[in-house]
mmCIF file of C-alpha atoms in Angstrom:
data_model
loop_
_atom_site.group_PDB
_atom_site.id
_atom_site.type_symbol
_atom_site.label_atom_id
_atom_site.label_comp_id
_atom_site.label_asym_id
_atom_site.label_seq_id
_atom_site.Cartn_x
_atom_site.Cartn_y
_atom_site.Cartn_z
ATOM 1 C CA MET A 17 22.666 -5.978 29.717
ATOM 2 C CA ALA A 18 23.720 -8.993 28.668
ATOM 3 C CA GLU A 19 25.823 -11.354 31.321
ATOM 4 C CA ALA A 20 29.666 -11.068 30.413
ATOM 5 C CA ASN A 21 30.916 -14.864 28.398
ATOM 6 C CA PRO A 22 32.828 -16.700 30.783
ATOM 7 C CA MET A 23 34.441 -18.463 27.809
ATOM 8 C CA LEU A 24 36.943 -15.545 27.089
ATOM 9 C CA SER A 25 39.296 -16.946 29.538
ATOM 10 C CA LEU A 26 41.707 -16.356 27.627
ATOM 11 C CA ASP A 27 44.637 -14.575 29.025
ATOM 12 C CA ALA A 28 46.229 -13.624 25.564
ATOM 13 C CA LEU A 29 44.548 -13.041 21.782
ATOM 14 C CA THR A 30 48.231 -13.011 19.454
ATOM 15 C CA PHE A 31 49.618 -14.648 16.859
ATOM 16 C CA GLN A 32 49.741 -18.224 19.016
ATOM 17 C CA ASN A 33 46.133 -19.263 20.096
ATOM 18 C CA ALA A 34 45.118 -17.248 16.777
ATOM 19 C CA ASN A 35 43.101 -20.308 15.563
ATOM 20 C CA ALA A 36 41.944 -22.706 18.452
ATOM 21 C CA ALA A 37 40.928 -18.515 19.792
ATOM 22 C CA LEU A 38 38.911 -18.056 16.573
ATOM 23 C CA GLU A 39 36.955 -21.323 16.794
ATOM 24 C CA GLN A 40 35.922 -20.595 20.342
ATOM 25 C CA GLY A 41 34.717 -17.022 20.173
ATOM 26 C CA ILE A 42 32.438 -18.198 17.199
ATOM 27 C CA ALA A 43 31.221 -20.837 19.137
ATOM 28 C CA ALA A 44 30.229 -18.446 21.531
ATOM 29 C CA ILE A 45 28.543 -16.750 18.500
ATOM 30 C CA GLN A 46 26.675 -19.610 17.154
ATOM 31 C CA ALA A 47 25.669 -20.446 21.214
ATOM 32 C CA GLY A 48 23.590 -16.992 21.566
ATOM 33 C CA GLU A 49 26.137 -15.375 23.365
ATOM 34 C CA THR A 50 26.337 -11.373 22.434
ATOM 35 C CA VAL A 51 29.220 -9.563 25.336
ATOM 36 C CA PHE A 52 33.029 -10.515 25.180
ATOM 37 C CA ASP A 53 34.730 -10.158 28.569
ATOM 38 C CA LEU A 54 38.262 -9.202 27.672
ATOM 39 C CA GLY A 55 39.425 -8.421 31.137
ATOM 40 C CA GLY A 56 41.243 -11.058 31.720
ATOM 41 C CA VAL A 57 43.770 -10.898 28.563
ATOM 42 C CA ARG A 58 47.071 -9.135 29.423
ATOM 43 C CA SER A 59 48.685 -10.409 25.615
ATOM 44 C CA VAL A 60 47.117 -8.873 22.263
ATOM 45 C CA ASP A 61 49.575 -8.210 19.703
ATOM 46 C CA SER A 62 48.039 -7.182 16.078
ATOM 47 C CA SER A 63 45.960 -10.707 15.331
ATOM 48 C CA GLY A 64 44.695 -10.432 18.632
ATOM 49 C CA VAL A 65 42.557 -7.295 17.380
ATOM 50 C CA ALA A 66 41.545 -8.573 13.573
ATOM 51 C CA LEU A 67 40.111 -11.515 16.069
ATOM 52 C CA LEU A 68 38.514 -8.912 17.542
ATOM 53 C CA LEU A 69 37.009 -8.176 14.130
ATOM 54 C CA ALA A 70 36.454 -11.217 13.567
ATOM 55 C CA TRP A 71 34.114 -12.164 15.827
ATOM 56 C CA GLN A 72 31.735 -8.948 15.443
ATOM 57 C CA ARG A 73 32.079 -9.981 11.705
ATOM 58 C CA ARG A 74 30.849 -13.343 12.544
ATOM 59 C CA ALA A 75 28.153 -11.924 14.910
ATOM 60 C CA HIS A 76 26.712 -9.408 12.273
ATOM 61 C CA ASP A 77 26.581 -12.040 9.472
ATOM 62 C CA ALA A 78 24.257 -13.755 11.951
ATOM 63 C CA GLY A 79 23.019 -10.915 12.304
ATOM 64 C CA ARG A 80 23.650 -10.381 16.151
ATOM 65 C CA ARG A 81 25.112 -7.585 17.899
ATOM 66 C CA LEU A 82 28.499 -8.851 19.910
ATOM 67 C CA SER A 83 29.826 -5.480 21.869
ATOM 68 C CA PHE A 84 33.576 -5.833 24.298
ATOM 69 C CA ILE A 85 33.464 -5.831 28.098
ATOM 70 C CA ASN A 86 36.771 -4.565 29.701
ATOM 71 C CA VAL A 87 38.961 -3.579 26.963
ATOM 72 C CA PRO A 88 43.015 -3.304 28.106
ATOM 73 C CA ALA A 89 44.770 -0.692 27.434
ATOM 74 C CA ASN A 90 47.222 -2.744 25.265
ATOM 75 C CA VAL A 91 43.573 -3.417 23.221
ATOM 76 C CA ASP A 92 43.408 0.259 22.873
ATOM 77 C CA ALA A 93 46.728 1.189 22.150
ATOM 78 C CA LEU A 94 46.626 -1.417 19.368
ATOM 79 C CA VAL A 95 43.137 -0.005 18.065
ATOM 80 C CA ASN A 96 44.684 3.197 18.032
ATOM 81 C CA LEU A 97 47.915 2.583 16.528
ATOM 82 C CA TYR A 98 45.554 1.217 13.463
ATOM 83 C CA GLY A 99 43.542 3.636 13.284
ATOM 84 C CA LEU A 100 40.927 1.588 14.487
ATOM 85 C CA ASP A 101 38.785 3.911 16.103
ATOM 86 C CA GLY A 102 35.607 3.110 16.983
ATOM 87 C CA LEU A 103 34.786 -0.211 15.362
ATOM 88 C CA LEU A 104 35.065 -2.076 18.637
ATOM 89 C CA GLU A 105 31.076 -2.041 19.608
ATOM 90 C CA ARG A 106 31.719 -1.678 24.007
ATOM 91 C CA SER A 107 29.140 -2.861 26.559
#
């Protein structure tokens, strides 16, 4: 299994940090990262779910598979609420 990306030291995936987080994730994907560790994420809103899906699309467009580990319960709750179950890759 691939090493989890330490760049995701973000404690929130929200509207307030969405642009910076998007760029940080894209840079990691371009550097070849394939696993993002969400263990430090404590706050998520709908922008955070959109970020996760955007990162996956970017990875897919680059011919890679991106997966997530240590996904917090609040992410799962939003994913379920929006009917997006099964769209987020898990390691």
